[in-house]
mmCIF file of C-alpha atoms in Angstrom:
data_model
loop_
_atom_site.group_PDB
_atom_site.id
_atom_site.type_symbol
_atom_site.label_atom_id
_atom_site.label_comp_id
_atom_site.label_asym_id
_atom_site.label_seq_id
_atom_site.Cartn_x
_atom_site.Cartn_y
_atom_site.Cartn_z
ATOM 1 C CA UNK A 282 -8.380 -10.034 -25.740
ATOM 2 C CA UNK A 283 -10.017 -6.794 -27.362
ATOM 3 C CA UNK A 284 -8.686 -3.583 -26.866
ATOM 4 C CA UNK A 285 -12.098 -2.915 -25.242
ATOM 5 C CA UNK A 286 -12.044 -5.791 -23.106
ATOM 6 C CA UNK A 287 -8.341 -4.949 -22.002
ATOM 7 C CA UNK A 288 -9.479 -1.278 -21.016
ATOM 8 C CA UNK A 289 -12.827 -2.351 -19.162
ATOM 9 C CA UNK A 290 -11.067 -4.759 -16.813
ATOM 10 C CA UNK A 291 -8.210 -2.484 -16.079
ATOM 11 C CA UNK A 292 -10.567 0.340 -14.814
ATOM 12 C CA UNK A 293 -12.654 -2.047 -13.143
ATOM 13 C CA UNK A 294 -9.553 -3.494 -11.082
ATOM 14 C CA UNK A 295 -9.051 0.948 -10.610
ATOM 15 C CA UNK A 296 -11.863 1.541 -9.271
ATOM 16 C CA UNK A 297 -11.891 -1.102 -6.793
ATOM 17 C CA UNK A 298 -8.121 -1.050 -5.641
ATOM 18 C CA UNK A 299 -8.877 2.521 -5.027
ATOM 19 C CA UNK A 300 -11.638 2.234 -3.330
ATOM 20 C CA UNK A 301 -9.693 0.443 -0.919
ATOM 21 C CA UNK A 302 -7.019 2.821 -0.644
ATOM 22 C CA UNK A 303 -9.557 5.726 -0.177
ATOM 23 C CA UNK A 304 -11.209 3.839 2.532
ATOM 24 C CA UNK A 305 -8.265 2.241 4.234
ATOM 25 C CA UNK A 306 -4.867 4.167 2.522
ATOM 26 C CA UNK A 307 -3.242 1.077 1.194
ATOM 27 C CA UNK A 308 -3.308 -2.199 -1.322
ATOM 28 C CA UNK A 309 -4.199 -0.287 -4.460
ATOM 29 C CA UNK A 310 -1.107 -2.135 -5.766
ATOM 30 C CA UNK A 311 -1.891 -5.362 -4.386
ATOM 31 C CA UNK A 312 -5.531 -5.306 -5.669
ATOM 32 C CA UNK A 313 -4.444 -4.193 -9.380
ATOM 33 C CA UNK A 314 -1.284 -5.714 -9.926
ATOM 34 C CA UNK A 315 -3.287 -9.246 -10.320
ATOM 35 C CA UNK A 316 -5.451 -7.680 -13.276
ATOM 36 C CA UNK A 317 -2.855 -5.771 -14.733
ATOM 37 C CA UNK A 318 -0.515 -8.022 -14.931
ATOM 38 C CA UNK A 319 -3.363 -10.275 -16.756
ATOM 39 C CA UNK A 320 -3.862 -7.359 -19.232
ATOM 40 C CA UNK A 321 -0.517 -6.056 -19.615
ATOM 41 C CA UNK A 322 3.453 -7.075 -19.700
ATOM 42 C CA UNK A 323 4.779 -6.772 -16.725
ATOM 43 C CA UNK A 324 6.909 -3.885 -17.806
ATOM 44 C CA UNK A 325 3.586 -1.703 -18.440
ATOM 45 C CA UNK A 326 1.809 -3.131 -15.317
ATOM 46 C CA UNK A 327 4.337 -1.847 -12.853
ATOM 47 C CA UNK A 328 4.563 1.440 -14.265
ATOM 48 C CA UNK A 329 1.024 1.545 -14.419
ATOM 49 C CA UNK A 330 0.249 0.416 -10.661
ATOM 50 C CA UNK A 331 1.939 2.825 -9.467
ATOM 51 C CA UNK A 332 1.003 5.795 -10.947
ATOM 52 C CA UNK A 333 -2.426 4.686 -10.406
ATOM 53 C CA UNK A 334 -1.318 4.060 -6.573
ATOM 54 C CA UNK A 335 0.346 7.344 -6.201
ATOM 55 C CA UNK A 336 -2.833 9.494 -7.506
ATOM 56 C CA UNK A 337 -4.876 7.498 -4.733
ATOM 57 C CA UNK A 338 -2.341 8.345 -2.566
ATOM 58 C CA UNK A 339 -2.242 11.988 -3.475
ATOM 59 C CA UNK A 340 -5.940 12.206 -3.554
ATOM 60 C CA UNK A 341 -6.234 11.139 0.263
ATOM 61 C CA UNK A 342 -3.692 12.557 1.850
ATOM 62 C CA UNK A 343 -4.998 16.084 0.368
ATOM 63 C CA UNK A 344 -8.416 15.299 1.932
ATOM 64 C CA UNK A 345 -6.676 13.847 5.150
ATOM 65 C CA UNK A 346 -4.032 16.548 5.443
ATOM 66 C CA UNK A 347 -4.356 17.358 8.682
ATOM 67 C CA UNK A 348 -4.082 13.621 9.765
ATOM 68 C CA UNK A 349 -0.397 13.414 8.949
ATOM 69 C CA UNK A 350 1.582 13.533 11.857
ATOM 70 C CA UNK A 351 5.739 14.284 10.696
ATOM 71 C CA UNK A 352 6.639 13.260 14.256
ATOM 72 C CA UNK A 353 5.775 9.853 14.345
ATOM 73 C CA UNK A 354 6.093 9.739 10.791
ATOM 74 C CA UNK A 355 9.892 10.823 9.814
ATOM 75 C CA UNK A 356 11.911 7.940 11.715
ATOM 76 C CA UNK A 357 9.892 5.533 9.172
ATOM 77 C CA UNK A 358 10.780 7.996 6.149
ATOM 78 C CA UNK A 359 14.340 7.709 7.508
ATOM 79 C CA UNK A 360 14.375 3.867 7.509
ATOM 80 C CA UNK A 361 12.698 3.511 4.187
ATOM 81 C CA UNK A 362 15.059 5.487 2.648
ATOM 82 C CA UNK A 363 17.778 3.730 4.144
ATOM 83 C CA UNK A 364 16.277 0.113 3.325
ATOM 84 C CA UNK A 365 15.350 0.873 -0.786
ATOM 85 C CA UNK A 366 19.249 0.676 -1.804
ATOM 86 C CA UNK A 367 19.244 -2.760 0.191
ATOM 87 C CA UNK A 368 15.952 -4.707 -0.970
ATOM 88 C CA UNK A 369 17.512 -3.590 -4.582
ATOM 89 C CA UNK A 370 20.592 -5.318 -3.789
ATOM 90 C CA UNK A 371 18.875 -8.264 -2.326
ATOM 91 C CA UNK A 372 16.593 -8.701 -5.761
ATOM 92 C CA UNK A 373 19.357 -9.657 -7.498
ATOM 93 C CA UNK A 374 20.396 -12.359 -5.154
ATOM 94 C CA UNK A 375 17.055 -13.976 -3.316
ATOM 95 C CA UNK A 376 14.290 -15.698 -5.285
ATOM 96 C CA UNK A 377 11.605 -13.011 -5.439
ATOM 97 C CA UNK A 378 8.885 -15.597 -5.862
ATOM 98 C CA UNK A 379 9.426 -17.367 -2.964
ATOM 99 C CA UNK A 380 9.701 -14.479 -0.638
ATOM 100 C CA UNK A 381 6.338 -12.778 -1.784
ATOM 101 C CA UNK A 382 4.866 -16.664 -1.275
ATOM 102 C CA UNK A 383 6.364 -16.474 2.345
ATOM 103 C CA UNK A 384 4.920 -12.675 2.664
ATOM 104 C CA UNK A 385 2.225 -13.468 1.962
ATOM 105 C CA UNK A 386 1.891 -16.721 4.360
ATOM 106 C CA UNK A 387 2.897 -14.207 6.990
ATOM 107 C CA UNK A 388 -0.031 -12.145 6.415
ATOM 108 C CA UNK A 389 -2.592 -14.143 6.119
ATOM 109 C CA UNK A 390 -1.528 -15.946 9.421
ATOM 110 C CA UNK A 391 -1.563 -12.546 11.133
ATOM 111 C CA UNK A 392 -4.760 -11.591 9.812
ATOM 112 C CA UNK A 393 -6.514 -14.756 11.199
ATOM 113 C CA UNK A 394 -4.655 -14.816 14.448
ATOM 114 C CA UNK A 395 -5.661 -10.845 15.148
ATOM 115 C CA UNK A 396 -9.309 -11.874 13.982
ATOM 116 C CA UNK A 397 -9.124 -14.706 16.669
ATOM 117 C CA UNK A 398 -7.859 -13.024 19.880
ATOM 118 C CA UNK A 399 -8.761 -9.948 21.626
ATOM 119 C CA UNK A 400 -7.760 -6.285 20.987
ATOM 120 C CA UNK A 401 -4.694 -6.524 22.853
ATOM 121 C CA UNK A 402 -2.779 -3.719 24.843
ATOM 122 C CA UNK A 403 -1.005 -1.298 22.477
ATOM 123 C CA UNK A 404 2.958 -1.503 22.108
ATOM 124 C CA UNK A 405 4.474 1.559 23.627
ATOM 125 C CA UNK A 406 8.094 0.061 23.863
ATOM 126 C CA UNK A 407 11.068 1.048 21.348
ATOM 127 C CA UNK A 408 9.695 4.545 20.848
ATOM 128 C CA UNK A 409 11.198 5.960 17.281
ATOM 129 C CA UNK A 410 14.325 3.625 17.017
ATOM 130 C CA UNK A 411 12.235 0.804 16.414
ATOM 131 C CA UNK A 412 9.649 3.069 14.195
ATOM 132 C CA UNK A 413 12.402 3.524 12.204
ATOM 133 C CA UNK A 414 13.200 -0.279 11.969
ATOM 134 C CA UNK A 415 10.022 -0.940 10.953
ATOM 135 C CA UNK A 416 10.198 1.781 8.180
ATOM 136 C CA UNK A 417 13.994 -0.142 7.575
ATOM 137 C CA UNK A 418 11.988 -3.321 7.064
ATOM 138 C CA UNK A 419 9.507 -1.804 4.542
ATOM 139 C CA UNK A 420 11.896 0.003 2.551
ATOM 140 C CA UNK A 421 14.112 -3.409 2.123
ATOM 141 C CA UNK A 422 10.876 -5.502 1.292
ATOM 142 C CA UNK A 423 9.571 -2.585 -1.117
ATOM 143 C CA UNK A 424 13.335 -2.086 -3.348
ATOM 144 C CA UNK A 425 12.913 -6.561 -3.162
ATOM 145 C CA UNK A 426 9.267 -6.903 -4.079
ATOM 146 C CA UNK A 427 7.371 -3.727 -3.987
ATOM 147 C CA UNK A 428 5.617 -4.593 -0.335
ATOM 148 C CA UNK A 429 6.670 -1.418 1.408
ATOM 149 C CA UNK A 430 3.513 -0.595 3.059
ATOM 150 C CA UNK A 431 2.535 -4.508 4.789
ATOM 151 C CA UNK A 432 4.757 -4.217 7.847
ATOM 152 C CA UNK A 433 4.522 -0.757 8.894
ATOM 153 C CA UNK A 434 0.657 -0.697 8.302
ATOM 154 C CA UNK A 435 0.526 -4.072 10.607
ATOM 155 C CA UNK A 436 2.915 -2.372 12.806
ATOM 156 C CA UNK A 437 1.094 1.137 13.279
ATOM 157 C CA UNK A 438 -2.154 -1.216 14.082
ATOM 158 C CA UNK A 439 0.131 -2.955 16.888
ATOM 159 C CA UNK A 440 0.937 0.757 18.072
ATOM 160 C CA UNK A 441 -2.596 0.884 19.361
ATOM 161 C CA UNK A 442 -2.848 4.276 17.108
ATOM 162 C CA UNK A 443 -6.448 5.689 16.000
ATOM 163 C CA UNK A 444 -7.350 5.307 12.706
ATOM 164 C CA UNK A 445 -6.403 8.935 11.808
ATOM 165 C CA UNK A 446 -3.215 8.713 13.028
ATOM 166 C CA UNK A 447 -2.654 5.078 11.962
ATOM 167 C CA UNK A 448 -2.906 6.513 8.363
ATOM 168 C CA UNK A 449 -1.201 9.755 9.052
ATOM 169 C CA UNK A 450 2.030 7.763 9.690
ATOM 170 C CA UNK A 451 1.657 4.757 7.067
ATOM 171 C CA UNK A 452 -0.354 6.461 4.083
ATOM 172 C CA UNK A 453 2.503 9.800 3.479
ATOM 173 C CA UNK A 454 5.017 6.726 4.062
ATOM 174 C CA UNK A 455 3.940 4.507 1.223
ATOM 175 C CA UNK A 456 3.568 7.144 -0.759
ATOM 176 C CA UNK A 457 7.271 8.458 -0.456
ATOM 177 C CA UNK A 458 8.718 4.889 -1.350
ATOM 178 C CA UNK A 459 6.346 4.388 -4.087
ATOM 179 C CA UNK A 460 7.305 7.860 -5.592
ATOM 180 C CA UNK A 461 10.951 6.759 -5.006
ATOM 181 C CA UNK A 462 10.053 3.075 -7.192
ATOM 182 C CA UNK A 463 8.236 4.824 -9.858
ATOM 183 C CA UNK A 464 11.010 7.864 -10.527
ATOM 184 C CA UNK A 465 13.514 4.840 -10.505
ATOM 185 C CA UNK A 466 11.431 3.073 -13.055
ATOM 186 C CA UNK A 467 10.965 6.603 -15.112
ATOM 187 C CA UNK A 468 14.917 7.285 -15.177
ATOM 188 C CA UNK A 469 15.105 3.547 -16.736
ATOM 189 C CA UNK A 470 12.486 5.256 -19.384
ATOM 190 C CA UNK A 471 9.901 2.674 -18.739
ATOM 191 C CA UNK A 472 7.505 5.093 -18.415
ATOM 192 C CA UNK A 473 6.286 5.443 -21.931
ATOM 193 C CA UNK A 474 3.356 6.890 -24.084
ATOM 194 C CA UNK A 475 1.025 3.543 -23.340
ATOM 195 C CA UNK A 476 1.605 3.916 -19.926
ATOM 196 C CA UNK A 477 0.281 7.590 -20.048
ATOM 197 C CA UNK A 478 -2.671 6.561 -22.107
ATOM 198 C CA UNK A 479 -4.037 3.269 -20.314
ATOM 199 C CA UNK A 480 -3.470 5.864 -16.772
ATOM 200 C CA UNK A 481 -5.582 8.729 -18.493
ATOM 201 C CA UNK A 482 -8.532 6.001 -19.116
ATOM 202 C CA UNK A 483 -8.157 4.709 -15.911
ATOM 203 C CA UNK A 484 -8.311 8.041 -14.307
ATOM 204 C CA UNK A 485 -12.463 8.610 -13.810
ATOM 205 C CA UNK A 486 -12.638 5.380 -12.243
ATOM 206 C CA UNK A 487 -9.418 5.825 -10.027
ATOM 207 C CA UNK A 488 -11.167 9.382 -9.045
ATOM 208 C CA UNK A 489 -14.569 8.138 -8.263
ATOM 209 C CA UNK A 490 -12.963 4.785 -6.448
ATOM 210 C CA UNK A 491 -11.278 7.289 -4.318
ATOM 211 C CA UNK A 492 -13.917 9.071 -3.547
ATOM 212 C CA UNK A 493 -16.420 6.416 -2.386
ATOM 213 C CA UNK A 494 -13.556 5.034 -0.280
ATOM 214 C CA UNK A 495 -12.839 8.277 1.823
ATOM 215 C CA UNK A 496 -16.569 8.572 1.925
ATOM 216 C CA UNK A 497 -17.060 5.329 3.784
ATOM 217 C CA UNK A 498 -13.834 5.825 6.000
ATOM 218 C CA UNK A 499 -15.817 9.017 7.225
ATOM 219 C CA UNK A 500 -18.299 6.603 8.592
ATOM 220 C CA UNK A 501 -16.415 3.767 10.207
ATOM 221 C CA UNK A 502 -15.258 3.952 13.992
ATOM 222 C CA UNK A 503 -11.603 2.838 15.396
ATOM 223 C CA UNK A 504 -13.175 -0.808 15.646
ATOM 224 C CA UNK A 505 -14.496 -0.943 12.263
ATOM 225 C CA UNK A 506 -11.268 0.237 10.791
ATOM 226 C CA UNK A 507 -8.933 -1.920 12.657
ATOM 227 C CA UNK A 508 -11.290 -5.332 11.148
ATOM 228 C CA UNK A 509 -11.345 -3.692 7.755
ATOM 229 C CA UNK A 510 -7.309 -2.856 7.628
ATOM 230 C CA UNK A 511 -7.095 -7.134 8.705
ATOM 231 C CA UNK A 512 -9.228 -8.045 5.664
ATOM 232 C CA UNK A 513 -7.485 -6.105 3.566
ATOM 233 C CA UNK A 514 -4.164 -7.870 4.958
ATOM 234 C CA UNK A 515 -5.605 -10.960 4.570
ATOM 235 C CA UNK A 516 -6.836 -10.440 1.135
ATOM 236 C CA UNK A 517 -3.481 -9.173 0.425
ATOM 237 C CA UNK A 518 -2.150 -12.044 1.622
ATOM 238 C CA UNK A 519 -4.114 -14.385 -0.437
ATOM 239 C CA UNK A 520 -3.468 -12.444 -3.564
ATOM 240 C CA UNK A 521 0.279 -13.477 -2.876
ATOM 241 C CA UNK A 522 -0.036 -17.047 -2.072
ATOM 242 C CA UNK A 523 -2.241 -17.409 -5.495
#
């Protein structure tokens, strides 16, 4: 593959994973990391996802400021933290492959089964204890396979939250335990000058992806976001059964 080639399809798969994240504050990395990974060894690809992930991130949660809600949001922080050191532990004693397979089996049966049935009441029981499980949970699955943000996305859905606070609590949470993966990865020094490079080309298109996305979340209603956040689980899904 050209040089060319290799630098077309990686800000192609940019600009649409964030897209997505501007419009629904997750999967940048589980849209890209299928391309990269086709482009790129793995040790530039996960370097590379999430920077790119991270300056979505950034990007919305400046626009969206105002959105994030620390109350609801620090018992997640609190278990994420808490579950990184464990999923790290667990990668070097579980086979990875197999869990992301069962992942994402678990997601695309959710997806379907929330498409099927109606909107059902919201979950008010457990108040912050179990928040904070759920963060727990995502931390452990993000330090084993970089899936921090599936569970407490499907969980703040469950919570019966609108969509700005739905993204208030998950979004500023996936971003914290991606920044923790990628300034693990940077005190390994896998972050090198090729990294910086392919991230600078793929910068206009991770800008403008952005952008659109937000644009279009300005537009949609609770309803509309709750069926697009299930796609994008589903899709996720997919992406890890394939």
């Amino acid at each position: 593959m050209s040089t060319v080639t290799g630098d077309l399809l990686l800000s192609l798969a940019t600009f649409v994973a964030a897209f997505a994240s501007g419009l629904a504050g997750f999967a940048f990395a589980l849209i890209a990391t299928g391309i990269y990974l086709y482009v790129l060894a793995p040790a530039e690809a996960v370097p590379l996802v999430l920077a790119g992930s991270l300056t979505a991130q950034t990007i919305t949660l400046l626009a969206l400021k105002g959105s994030i809600d620390w109350l609801r949001l620090h018992p997640f922080l609190i278990g994420g933290i808490v579950g990184i050191p464990l999923g790290a532990f667990l990668l070097q004693h579980i086979d990875v492959p197999v869990f992301r397979l069962a992942v994402g089996a678990f997601l695309v049966a959710y997806s379907v089964f929330m498409f099927l049935r109606p909107v059902a009441a919201a979950i008010d029981a457990g108040g912050r204890a179990v928040d904070g499980a759920i963060g727990f949970i995502g931390g452990v699955m993000g330090g084993l396979a970089g899936l921090s943000g599936a569970i407490p996305t499907i969980w703040c859905g469950l919570r019966g939250w609108p969509k700005q606070i739905q993204r208030g609590v998950y979004q500023p949470y996936i971003f914290v335990m991606q920044l923790l993966a990628l300034v693990w990865l940077g005190g390994f020094g896998t972050i090198g000058m090729r990294t910086v490079a392919q991230f600078l080309i793929c910068l206009p298109a991770l800008v403008i992806g952005t952008w659109l996305g937000l644009k279009l979340y300005a537009r949609v209603d609770d309803a509309q976001f709750r069926r697009i956040v299930l796609l994008l689980l589903l899709g996720s899904g997919i992406g890890l059964l394939v």
